[in-house]
Amino acid sequence: MTLGEETQLDAAVLETVVEGCPDAFVALDRGGTVLVWNAAATRLLGWRAEDVLGRPAPHLDVYEPTIPDSGSATAVRRHRDGRRLLLSRERVVTLTGSEGAPIGWGEFLRPPPTGDHRLARRNDLSLALAEALRIDEVNAALQTAVGPLLGADRALLLRHQGDSVAGYLAVGAAQKDAEEVRVDVDLPSGPPGDWGPLVGHLAVGREPARPTVFLPAGPREEGWILALAFADETLTEEADLELATALASETWLAVKRADLILELEGRVEILEATAAISLAAGLDLERLLEAVCASAAEALSCERAAIYLREPDGHGRLRLAHLHGGSLAGFGSDGSRGAAWLLDEGTQITVQPGEDLPHLDGPWSPDEGVVALLAQPLRVGDLQLGVLLAAHTVARPRGFTPLCRKVAEAVGRQASPAIANARLFAGERQAVRHLSELEQLKEDYISGIIHDLKSPLTGLLGFVSTLRRLDVLSTPEERREYLDIMDRQARRLAGLVEDLLVGARMEAGRLQPDETSEVALGELVRDVLASLAPDRRVRAQLTVDGDDRVCADRLQLERLVQNLVDNALHHSAEPSAVEVAVQRDGDEVVLAVRDHGAGIPAGSQAELFTRFARGTRRRGSTGLGLWIVRGIVEAHGGTVGVQSQPGKGATFAARLPAMSEQH
C-alpha cells in the first residue's frame, strides 16, 4: 500500500494506521487510480486490494477530479455485487506530494448507523434495483421506496427529445399512462447530463399537475430524466437531491439491464422457436403446423395459439388448420371470421390489455378469456398463406412487447415457406395417389371391356355356326329365337363400341352435335324403347306432356336415352317397370328416367357423372354410360342431375333447351 516517494506520509506508519482503522479507507490519485484500499474497504465494498490497486476506482459511478466536500456526511458508492450503497462519510483527506501540491484524496467510509432507517431503506432499494431482472421488478422496487425515502408519490423515467419528453416507466397506477405525460418546466436544449435538478410540474393523463423534480439519469447523450412528483412541495435539501440523483442513475441502469436481458432472452426465444420449426419443417403438414403453434406459444409466453390457412390458391376461404392450447369443442365458433378480418389488414396487429377486441370470435373472443392478442400474417412473396394468432388468457402488465413482435415476425418468416412447401408436397402426393388410382381404374375398365366385347362376339359366332347346320333347326320358331338372340348380342356389341367412341371424343374435348335437326324427344324415346322390346327384361312406361321438340343430334340423343334406360333397368328390381317421362318446363324439355331400385347414397351422387366413377361399371357395359350422358347433355347446352332416397329408387333428369318458335 505504498503511496510512492512523492507523498509526505511515512509509508510504514500509513500502512499500520490504515490497516488498523475500523473504517473503510480508500485513496485515489488525481486520475482516479486506486492508491490505498484497506481491509475494511474490502469488507464494506466487496473488492480485494490486489484486484483494485493501480486500477481505476471501481466503486465510483463517475470519477470527478475535484476533491469531495469534506462537510458532506454521506456518499453513494458501488458494491462489487452492483448495489449502490449510501454510506456515512466520516472524513475526507488530501494527499500532497513533496512540493506540497495535491496529488489525490482519500475518504473514510462506514455503514450508516443502525438507527438510521432512511439510509437502511436506501441501501435496501439499491440492492433491489441491482437484483431486478425485469421491468416489473424495477417498478416494484421504486414503488415501495420513493415515498418513504423522498416523500414522492410518483416516479416516471422519461426521455428528453428536444423540447418534449416521452414516458418510459411509471410507478403504480400510472404505469399504463406513461405515454400521456405533460411537463411544465423549462427544459434546457442540451442533454440532461449538462444540467442539474430542475423544479417544475408534471401531469399524467387527466390528473392535475403536481410539483415535480426533474433529475438527469444515465449517460447525458441518451437524454434520460427521472421525474419525482410530489403532492405539495418538492425536494429542497441538498442531501435529498444528492440521494435522488443517485437513485435516478440506479433506476436507469436497472431499466437498461432489464431491457438488455429481455432482448437477449428474445434472441434466444427466436433461435429456439425457429430451430424447432426447422427441425419440424419436413413435408408432413399436420406435424409442421403443430410445431409452429407450440413454438410460437412458448416463445411468446402465450396460453393459446392457432394457424388459419387459405385454400391453396391464396384467395379462398380461411379455415382453422391447427389450434394449440384448447379444444375447439369448447368455443362457439372456430374463429375464422375474426382471423379473416385480421389477415385482411395485411400487417402484424397487436391488441394490448385494456384495448377493444373488435370482430373477434371463437377462441379469440374476450368472452373466452382473451386479454391480449397478436396476429402475424403468413405469406410467401405476394401469396397470402394465412395468419398465425397468439393470445394471452392471463393478464400481463406489458402485453405484447416490441420484442414479442420481433419474435412473431421471425416465427412467421421461418414458418411461411415451410408451410408452403408442405402444402405443395401434400398436393403433389394427393395428385400422384389420384393418378395411380385412376390408372388402376383404367386398367380394370379396359380388361373388363375386352371381356365384354368378346362375350357377344363369341355368342354371335356360335349362333352363326348353328344356322349353317340347317338340319339342326327343326322349326321356324327356333330359327326366329336364334335370330333374336343374335340381334340382341349385335346391338349390345354396337352399344359398347358407341360408348367407347363417344368417350374418346369427350376425352379429346371434341364432343359436339354432328348434325342437328328438329327432334320430338317423346317420339325418339318411344323408338328407343321399341328397339329394346325383343329383350324380355325391358318393361318401360312412357308419358309425354307438352311441346317436346328440341334442336339436337338425333343419334347422340338416342345414345343418351339408351344409357339412361339401361342404367335404370340395371338398378330396377324385377318385375317393376322403368318410368320414362318427357315434359316441357319453361324453356326446357325434361327427360326423366325413374327406377325402383335401392337408391343411391347422398355421398355417392356427385361422382355418378364422372369418368370411371366407382360402382358404375357392371358386366356388359363400359361403365362410362352416365359420364357420356353428361357429355351429350352439356354438348347440347343442357344439364343433368339425380334425385334419390335410400330404398325409393332414383330419378335421373336431363334438361335440354326447348326448340324456339323461330326455328
XYZ file of C-alpha atoms in Angstrom:
663
model
C 0.000 0.000 0.000
C 2.923 2.326 -0.689
C 1.844 5.770 -1.941
C 5.127 6.498 -3.653
C 8.069 8.720 -2.898
C 6.151 11.933 -3.612
C 3.835 11.580 -0.619
C 4.864 13.249 2.638
C 3.402 10.393 4.708
C 5.668 7.668 6.009
C 4.588 4.516 4.210
C 5.108 2.172 7.142
C 3.188 4.435 9.505
C 0.447 4.871 6.941
C 0.106 1.132 6.423
C -0.168 0.477 10.154
C -2.708 3.225 10.729
C -4.839 2.461 7.698
C -4.953 -1.319 8.164
C -5.863 -0.944 11.803
C -8.631 1.533 11.079
C -12.157 0.097 11.567
C -13.481 2.393 8.837
C -13.036 1.686 5.153
C -10.277 3.895 3.751
C -9.782 4.413 0.030
C -7.245 6.796 -1.515
C -7.137 7.833 -5.189
C -4.737 9.877 -7.261
C -5.982 12.787 -9.330
C -6.643 10.460 -12.279
C -8.916 8.189 -10.262
C -6.418 5.329 -9.806
C -6.610 3.472 -6.514
C -3.615 4.090 -4.260
C -4.857 2.679 -0.947
C -7.539 0.084 -0.184
C -7.637 -1.289 3.351
C -9.210 -4.472 4.733
C -12.292 -2.610 5.990
C -12.863 -1.341 2.425
C -12.856 -4.945 1.231
C -15.444 -5.882 3.848
C -17.656 -2.902 3.026
C -17.386 -2.738 -0.775
C -16.509 -6.308 -1.787
C -13.331 -5.814 -3.859
C -9.958 -7.105 -2.608
C -6.948 -4.781 -2.517
C -4.985 -6.824 -5.058
C -7.903 -6.514 -7.511
C -8.107 -2.711 -7.434
C -4.671 -1.237 -6.557
C -3.223 0.622 -9.518
C -6.521 0.483 -11.409
C -9.428 2.903 -11.922
C -11.691 3.126 -8.894
C -14.477 0.524 -9.366
C -16.736 1.845 -6.604
C -17.403 5.232 -8.212
C -20.061 5.664 -10.917
C -18.308 8.755 -12.270
C -14.908 9.991 -11.090
C -14.645 13.733 -10.555
C -11.076 15.088 -10.290
C -12.082 17.646 -7.666
C -11.717 16.707 -4.019
C -15.137 15.985 -2.438
C -16.610 18.376 0.083
C -15.410 17.263 3.491
C -18.608 18.563 5.019
C -20.814 16.024 3.191
C -21.914 13.388 5.701
C -22.972 10.755 3.132
C -21.656 9.275 -0.100
C -23.120 6.834 -2.636
C -20.659 4.097 -3.529
C -20.997 0.972 -5.656
C -20.640 -2.512 -4.193
C -18.998 -5.310 -6.145
C -22.402 -7.046 -6.493
C -23.858 -3.997 -8.269
C -25.618 -2.334 -5.368
C -25.343 1.399 -4.714
C -24.691 1.937 -1.008
C -25.473 5.156 0.792
C -22.630 5.315 3.327
C -21.615 7.584 6.155
C -18.519 9.566 5.157
C -16.521 10.251 8.307
C -13.636 12.247 6.868
C -12.007 13.374 3.608
C -8.203 13.852 3.482
C -5.997 15.452 0.861
C -2.835 13.703 -0.313
C 0.040 16.027 -1.202
C 3.374 15.460 -2.884
C 6.869 16.563 -1.864
C 6.226 20.034 -3.232
C 3.070 20.373 -1.204
C 0.783 20.132 -4.246
C -2.307 17.884 -4.001
C -1.768 14.515 -5.687
C -5.062 12.879 -4.698
C -7.520 12.364 -1.905
C -8.836 9.726 0.464
C -12.029 9.112 2.402
C -13.087 7.146 5.460
C -16.419 5.339 4.989
C -18.627 3.272 7.256
C -22.153 1.787 7.064
C -24.964 4.061 8.213
C -25.878 3.890 11.894
C -28.246 1.082 12.808
C -30.889 3.563 13.852
C -30.821 5.471 10.552
C -33.793 3.793 8.915
C -33.685 6.117 5.923
C -30.166 5.085 4.963
C -31.008 1.432 5.547
C -34.062 1.745 3.312
C -31.922 3.456 0.674
C -29.490 0.544 0.694
C -32.353 -1.943 0.512
C -33.642 -0.125 -2.572
C -30.188 -0.200 -4.120
C -29.994 -3.951 -3.563
C -33.491 -4.453 -5.012
C -32.603 -2.436 -8.120
C -29.339 -4.335 -8.520
C -31.170 -7.662 -8.363
C -34.081 -6.627 -10.608
C -34.093 -8.575 -13.880
C -37.468 -7.404 -15.207
C -39.061 -4.017 -15.775
C -41.859 -5.011 -13.413
C -39.312 -5.756 -10.679
C -37.712 -2.332 -11.163
C -41.151 -0.800 -10.937
C -41.977 -2.690 -7.761
C -38.712 -1.629 -6.096
C -39.357 2.044 -6.885
C -42.976 1.844 -5.833
C -42.084 0.677 -2.345
C -39.277 3.205 -1.840
C -39.885 6.632 -3.413
C -42.479 7.564 -0.828
C -40.669 6.564 2.386
C -37.283 7.724 1.065
C -38.097 11.038 -0.574
C -41.743 11.729 0.144
C -42.672 11.476 -3.552
C -45.907 9.809 -4.613
C -44.981 9.181 -8.251
C -41.842 8.428 -10.245
C -41.525 8.443 -14.023
C -38.486 7.677 -16.124
C -38.689 9.986 -19.149
C -36.598 10.579 -22.232
C -35.769 14.112 -23.300
C -36.407 14.596 -27.030
C -35.701 18.188 -27.977
C -38.425 20.264 -26.375
C -40.594 17.307 -25.304
C -40.428 14.136 -23.225
C -41.719 10.603 -23.783
C -42.742 8.336 -20.910
C -40.937 5.040 -20.443
C -41.617 3.687 -16.969
C -44.091 4.671 -14.288
C -44.776 3.613 -10.743
C -48.051 2.083 -9.643
C -51.292 3.015 -11.358
C -49.544 5.454 -13.698
C -47.669 2.660 -15.422
C -50.084 2.213 -18.318
C -50.395 6.004 -18.736
C -46.689 6.763 -19.003
C -47.051 7.986 -22.569
C -49.676 10.574 -21.531
C -47.159 12.756 -19.699
C -47.459 16.556 -19.750
C -44.470 18.522 -18.489
C -44.468 22.167 -17.412
C -40.815 23.128 -16.990
C -38.196 24.987 -18.975
C -36.068 22.057 -20.139
C -32.664 23.150 -21.488
C -31.972 22.296 -25.113
C -28.885 20.246 -24.253
C -28.857 16.691 -22.899
C -29.905 16.265 -19.254
C -26.352 15.441 -18.192
C -25.440 19.067 -18.938
C -27.843 20.472 -16.341
C -28.727 19.691 -12.757
C -32.039 19.086 -10.973
C -34.921 21.259 -12.193
C -38.217 22.053 -10.487
C -41.470 22.228 -12.415
C -44.814 20.475 -12.754
C -45.880 17.147 -14.268
C -49.283 15.645 -15.048
C -50.211 12.124 -16.139
C -53.410 11.527 -18.064
C -56.278 13.588 -16.675
C -54.746 14.087 -13.255
C -53.888 17.621 -12.084
C -50.298 18.781 -12.418
C -48.051 18.209 -9.400
C -44.816 19.818 -8.220
C -42.001 17.758 -9.709
C -38.223 17.486 -9.554
C -36.556 16.517 -12.857
C -33.189 14.767 -12.413
C -30.657 13.661 -15.066
C -30.359 9.854 -15.315
C -27.849 7.784 -17.237
C -25.357 8.978 -19.864
C -26.011 12.557 -20.900
C -26.137 11.740 -24.629
C -29.130 9.420 -24.123
C -31.276 12.128 -22.533
C -32.965 10.212 -19.709
C -34.726 12.003 -16.845
C -36.172 10.745 -13.566
C -39.222 12.801 -12.618
C -40.309 12.705 -8.966
C -43.779 14.164 -8.436
C -44.960 15.351 -5.021
C -48.330 16.147 -3.553
C -47.192 19.500 -2.149
C -43.580 20.688 -2.001
C -40.581 19.235 -3.825
C -37.110 18.390 -2.556
C -35.040 21.300 -1.304
C -32.361 19.778 0.927
C -29.030 19.164 -0.769
C -28.753 15.703 0.780
C -32.166 14.761 -0.584
C -31.231 15.993 -4.047
C -27.981 14.020 -3.930
C -29.898 10.902 -2.916
C -32.479 11.440 -5.657
C -29.743 11.966 -8.262
C -28.081 8.701 -7.278
C -31.474 6.997 -7.391
C -32.001 8.323 -10.941
C -28.763 6.745 -12.163
C -29.514 3.436 -10.459
C -33.024 3.329 -11.883
C -31.749 3.974 -15.394
C -29.109 1.248 -15.037
C -31.697 -1.214 -13.724
C -34.084 -0.477 -16.597
C -31.352 -0.774 -19.227
C -30.191 -4.042 -17.686
C -33.752 -5.395 -17.689
C -34.175 -4.356 -21.326
C -30.876 -5.999 -22.250
C -31.887 -9.214 -20.503
C -35.245 -9.110 -22.279
C -33.514 -8.534 -25.612
C -31.123 -11.439 -25.037
C -33.946 -13.708 -23.925
C -35.877 -12.685 -27.003
C -32.981 -13.599 -29.248
C -32.750 -16.961 -27.531
C -36.506 -17.429 -27.945
C -36.243 -16.553 -31.630
C -33.421 -19.057 -32.089
C -35.273 -21.761 -30.157
C -38.557 -21.138 -31.981
C -37.007 -21.058 -35.448
C -34.848 -24.078 -34.623
C -37.917 -26.045 -33.533
C -39.678 -25.097 -36.764
C -36.609 -26.044 -38.807
C -36.459 -29.450 -37.138
C -40.159 -29.993 -37.799
C -40.045 -28.489 -41.281
C -40.465 -31.787 -43.036
C -43.200 -32.462 -45.520
C -45.863 -33.566 -43.015
C -48.179 -30.551 -42.866
C -50.028 -31.550 -39.690
C -46.826 -32.092 -37.706
C -45.400 -28.830 -39.009
C -48.467 -26.790 -38.000
C -48.429 -28.370 -34.557
C -44.737 -27.493 -34.118
C -45.202 -23.887 -35.302
C -48.110 -23.240 -32.920
C -46.320 -24.847 -29.975
C -43.108 -22.905 -30.675
C -44.967 -19.606 -31.039
C -46.907 -20.149 -27.811
C -43.735 -20.948 -25.882
C -41.663 -18.107 -27.350
C -44.417 -15.538 -26.743
C -45.420 -16.974 -23.333
C -48.967 -17.387 -24.638
C -51.614 -19.803 -23.478
C -53.321 -20.109 -26.879
C -52.105 -20.112 -30.493
C -53.527 -21.169 -33.859
C -52.867 -21.100 -37.588
C -55.548 -20.319 -40.167
C -54.816 -21.147 -43.808
C -56.381 -20.037 -47.054
C -57.175 -22.523 -49.764
C -54.054 -23.319 -51.834
C -54.706 -20.638 -54.476
C -54.183 -17.965 -51.798
C -57.590 -16.337 -52.340
C -60.025 -18.868 -50.943
C -61.873 -19.144 -47.663
C -59.811 -19.046 -44.474
C -60.046 -22.202 -42.367
C -58.676 -23.243 -38.986
C -55.720 -25.564 -39.643
C -54.451 -26.122 -36.079
C -55.329 -24.910 -32.565
C -52.873 -25.082 -29.656
C -53.960 -24.643 -26.055
C -57.592 -25.684 -26.094
C -60.276 -27.786 -27.716
C -62.399 -26.266 -30.456
C -65.445 -28.006 -28.997
C -65.372 -25.575 -26.084
C -65.827 -22.467 -28.248
C -68.880 -21.160 -30.066
C -67.078 -20.995 -33.431
C -63.664 -21.731 -34.910
C -62.715 -18.034 -35.009
C -62.169 -17.932 -38.775
C -64.331 -14.812 -39.214
C -62.153 -12.744 -36.886
C -58.983 -14.294 -38.294
C -60.036 -13.279 -41.814
C -60.579 -9.697 -40.645
C -57.115 -9.617 -39.058
C -55.491 -11.094 -42.179
C -57.225 -8.560 -44.417
C -55.390 -5.788 -42.545
C -52.235 -7.097 -44.228
C -49.811 -6.320 -41.387
C -48.971 -7.545 -37.907
C -51.617 -6.487 -35.388
C -51.407 -6.391 -31.591
C -54.305 -5.813 -29.223
C -52.950 -4.956 -25.783
C -54.629 -5.409 -22.363
C -57.474 -2.954 -21.950
C -57.918 -2.364 -25.690
C -61.019 -3.440 -27.599
C -61.046 -6.748 -29.483
C -63.436 -5.983 -32.367
C -64.694 -8.562 -34.850
C -63.110 -11.439 -32.915
C -64.997 -14.648 -32.213
C -64.423 -18.210 -31.079
C -61.113 -18.792 -29.271
C -60.177 -15.088 -29.650
C -63.230 -13.514 -28.056
C -62.849 -11.648 -24.727
C -65.696 -13.868 -23.520
C -63.264 -16.803 -23.844
C -60.731 -15.145 -21.545
C -58.548 -13.390 -24.137
C -56.916 -10.242 -22.704
C -54.284 -9.570 -25.398
C -53.839 -10.807 -28.958
C -51.177 -10.811 -31.677
C -51.835 -11.586 -35.356
C -48.885 -12.368 -37.646
C -49.600 -12.749 -41.397
C -48.052 -15.756 -43.121
C -47.017 -15.119 -46.698
C -44.527 -16.151 -49.351
C -43.907 -13.272 -51.699
C -47.292 -11.869 -52.683
C -49.105 -15.105 -51.842
C -51.103 -14.978 -48.613
C -50.953 -18.362 -46.903
C -52.873 -17.434 -43.769
C -52.347 -15.959 -40.319
C -50.788 -17.011 -37.001
C -52.750 -15.907 -33.924
C -51.443 -15.930 -30.351
C -53.301 -14.807 -27.244
C -52.771 -14.195 -23.552
C -55.564 -15.503 -21.364
C -53.661 -14.447 -18.234
C -53.214 -10.712 -17.643
C -49.655 -9.480 -18.186
C -48.863 -5.828 -17.390
C -46.992 -5.110 -20.616
C -48.984 -7.307 -23.009
C -47.047 -7.959 -26.222
C -43.759 -6.050 -26.110
C -41.766 -4.877 -29.149
C -39.581 -7.923 -28.595
C -42.639 -10.184 -28.759
C -43.497 -8.641 -32.104
C -39.975 -9.358 -33.372
C -40.276 -12.965 -32.210
C -43.607 -13.327 -34.035
C -42.108 -11.876 -37.217
C -39.208 -14.340 -37.024
C -41.586 -17.258 -36.493
C -43.674 -16.091 -39.442
C -40.642 -15.786 -41.729
C -39.473 -19.271 -40.796
C -42.873 -20.945 -40.891
C -44.299 -19.483 -44.119
C -42.014 -21.196 -46.676
C -42.094 -24.416 -44.650
C -45.911 -24.428 -44.726
C -45.939 -23.596 -48.443
C -43.559 -26.471 -49.199
C -45.515 -28.919 -47.049
C -48.796 -27.949 -48.736
C -47.206 -28.273 -52.162
C -45.889 -31.706 -51.296
C -49.272 -32.760 -49.891
C -50.948 -31.610 -53.108
C -48.435 -33.442 -55.268
C -48.776 -36.581 -53.176
C -52.555 -36.452 -53.472
C -52.292 -35.915 -57.233
C -49.944 -38.891 -57.572
C -52.294 -41.027 -55.494
C -55.255 -39.911 -57.608
C -53.414 -40.633 -60.852
C -52.388 -44.034 -59.551
C -55.969 -44.863 -58.628
C -57.194 -43.556 -61.975
C -54.631 -45.641 -63.819
C -55.721 -48.734 -61.920
C -59.357 -47.991 -62.742
C -58.478 -47.578 -66.407
C -56.689 -50.913 -66.420
C -59.662 -52.587 -64.750
C -62.076 -50.975 -67.225
C -60.035 -51.927 -70.253
C -59.730 -55.501 -69.016
C -63.480 -55.692 -68.383
C -64.393 -54.072 -71.699
C -62.233 -56.520 -73.632
C -64.008 -59.353 -71.841
C -67.418 -57.830 -72.596
C -66.577 -57.298 -76.254
C -65.521 -60.913 -76.599
C -68.718 -62.239 -74.983
C -71.227 -61.036 -77.633
C -68.778 -61.851 -80.418
C -68.457 -65.405 -79.117
C -72.244 -65.677 -78.927
C -72.712 -64.342 -82.451
C -70.136 -66.688 -83.893
C -71.759 -69.603 -82.104
C -75.219 -68.902 -83.477
C -73.838 -68.271 -86.984
C -72.290 -71.732 -86.844
C -75.614 -73.157 -85.696
C -77.536 -71.527 -88.537
C -75.180 -73.095 -91.050
C -76.284 -76.510 -89.890
C -79.838 -76.027 -91.117
C -80.669 -79.611 -90.386
C -80.476 -78.813 -86.688
C -83.221 -76.158 -86.922
C -86.448 -78.131 -86.882
C -88.976 -75.254 -86.782
C -89.282 -71.583 -87.895
C -89.870 -70.607 -84.236
C -86.468 -71.910 -83.223
C -84.854 -70.068 -86.134
C -86.590 -66.809 -85.096
C -85.456 -67.233 -81.489
C -81.839 -67.675 -82.536
C -82.021 -64.622 -84.778
C -83.466 -62.540 -81.901
C -80.594 -63.597 -79.667
C -78.085 -62.703 -82.368
C -79.763 -59.312 -82.817
C -79.522 -58.533 -79.081
C -75.865 -59.568 -78.984
C -75.093 -57.411 -82.031
C -76.914 -54.417 -80.509
C -75.053 -54.963 -77.259
C -71.757 -55.015 -79.132
C -72.690 -51.876 -81.070
C -73.602 -50.089 -77.836
C -70.263 -50.932 -76.278
C -68.387 -49.671 -79.316
C -70.503 -46.499 -79.479
C -69.795 -45.707 -75.816
C -66.078 -46.095 -76.429
C -66.192 -43.837 -79.490
C -68.201 -41.120 -77.740
C -65.957 -41.400 -74.677
C -62.862 -40.919 -76.821
C -64.347 -37.754 -78.332
C -65.219 -36.443 -74.869
C -61.726 -37.111 -73.563
C -60.288 -35.189 -76.507
C -62.734 -32.317 -75.891
C -64.284 -32.733 -79.344
C -67.800 -33.917 -78.498
C -70.254 -31.636 -80.298
C -73.561 -32.295 -82.108
C -72.688 -33.517 -85.612
C -75.977 -32.901 -87.447
C -78.753 -31.035 -85.660
C -82.402 -31.147 -86.610
C -85.795 -30.824 -85.022
C -86.347 -33.844 -82.795
C -89.546 -34.733 -80.967
C -87.996 -36.136 -77.830
C -91.031 -38.208 -76.827
C -91.147 -39.912 -80.216
C -87.408 -40.605 -80.075
C -87.772 -42.214 -76.632
C -90.644 -44.369 -77.935
C -88.468 -45.581 -80.834
C -85.589 -46.442 -78.492
C -87.902 -48.381 -76.170
C -89.384 -50.216 -79.154
C -85.935 -51.247 -80.323
C -85.369 -52.768 -76.893
C -88.695 -54.634 -76.941
C -87.265 -58.007 -78.066
C -85.417 -58.082 -74.746
C -87.904 -59.659 -72.334
C -86.230 -57.799 -69.461
C -87.375 -54.425 -70.742
C -90.577 -53.141 -69.096
C -90.849 -49.388 -69.530
C -93.703 -46.875 -69.223
C -93.573 -43.628 -71.203
C -95.538 -40.396 -70.662
C -95.211 -37.277 -72.829
C -96.593 -33.884 -71.785
C -96.387 -30.664 -73.801
C -94.228 -29.475 -76.666
C -91.214 -31.793 -76.569
C -89.329 -30.529 -79.607
C -85.592 -29.876 -79.330
C -82.887 -28.982 -81.833
C -80.353 -31.768 -81.424
C -78.201 -34.507 -82.911
C -80.678 -37.412 -83.123
C -78.053 -40.163 -82.940
C -76.492 -38.648 -79.829
C -79.907 -38.297 -78.160
C -80.596 -41.972 -78.905
C -77.318 -42.831 -77.152
C -78.361 -40.629 -74.219
C -81.766 -42.338 -73.852
C -80.295 -45.830 -74.245
C -77.738 -45.185 -71.491
C -80.301 -43.738 -69.061
C -82.778 -46.566 -69.660
C -80.047 -49.196 -69.478
C -78.867 -47.743 -66.153
C -82.434 -47.745 -64.795
C -83.052 -51.348 -65.911
C -79.900 -52.472 -64.151
C -80.985 -50.942 -60.831
C -84.679 -51.883 -61.018
C -85.874 -54.923 -59.148
C -87.960 -57.223 -61.360
C -90.811 -57.181 -62.166
C -91.011 -53.404 -61.501
C -91.070 -51.163 -64.569
C -88.892 -48.230 -65.535
C -90.817 -44.960 -65.795
C -89.809 -42.514 -68.520
C -91.362 -39.042 -68.709
C -90.891 -36.262 -71.256
C -92.379 -32.864 -70.434
C -91.998 -29.177 -71.188
C -90.714 -26.995 -68.337
C -90.450 -23.347 -69.387
C -87.658 -23.002 -71.915
C -86.531 -26.582 -71.394
C -87.647 -30.090 -72.245
C -87.047 -32.525 -69.401
C -86.310 -36.222 -69.899
C -86.761 -38.061 -66.582
C -85.986 -41.764 -66.111
C -87.012 -43.334 -62.820
C -86.169 -46.745 -61.414
C -87.436 -48.522 -58.293
C -84.139 -49.849 -57.051
C -82.291 -49.463 -53.763
C -81.449 -45.799 -54.301
C -78.114 -44.010 -54.272
C -76.373 -42.744 -51.091
C -76.090 -38.954 -50.948
C -72.314 -39.155 -50.655
C -72.026 -41.056 -53.949
C -74.355 -38.971 -56.121
C -71.781 -36.303 -57.029
C -69.448 -38.927 -58.547
C -72.042 -40.669 -60.731
C -71.419 -38.495 -63.781
C -67.610 -38.655 -63.611
C -65.356 -40.802 -65.733
C -64.541 -44.176 -64.206
C -66.827 -43.446 -61.251
C -66.657 -46.190 -58.643
C -69.531 -48.641 -58.744
C -70.907 -47.547 -62.128
C -69.386 -50.327 -64.193
C -71.137 -53.699 -64.405
C -70.869 -56.771 -66.598
C -71.890 -55.983 -70.173
C -71.231 -52.229 -70.001
C -68.281 -49.854 -70.212
C -69.143 -48.051 -67.004
C -68.937 -44.788 -68.965
C -72.680 -44.503 -69.585
C -73.581 -41.707 -67.158
C -70.381 -39.811 -67.963
C -71.376 -39.960 -71.641
C -74.914 -38.838 -70.739
C -73.458 -35.751 -69.072
C -71.187 -35.054 -72.050
C -74.041 -35.291 -74.594
C -76.386 -33.132 -72.486
C -73.742 -30.447 -71.920
C -72.784 -30.503 -75.617
C -76.413 -29.552 -76.323
C -76.397 -26.743 -73.727
C -78.304 -28.653 -71.062
C -77.801 -30.061 -67.567
C -78.257 -33.433 -65.915
C -78.814 -34.421 -62.285
C -80.154 -37.115 -59.996
C -82.588 -37.268 -57.090
C -82.614 -40.318 -54.870
C -83.569 -41.561 -51.424
C -82.434 -44.843 -49.902
C -84.963 -47.572 -50.637
C -87.005 -45.413 -53.043
C -85.057 -45.687 -56.269
C -83.540 -42.843 -58.266
C -84.696 -40.350 -60.892
C -82.210 -39.103 -63.494
C -83.309 -35.895 -65.233
C -81.714 -34.439 -68.369
C -82.746 -30.869 -69.216
C -82.335 -29.746 -72.842
C -83.094 -26.326 -74.364
C -86.541 -26.400 -75.979
C -86.846 -25.519 -79.638
C -87.800 -21.861 -80.018
C -90.656 -20.632 -82.173
C -88.204 -19.071 -84.665
C -86.963 -22.485 -85.788
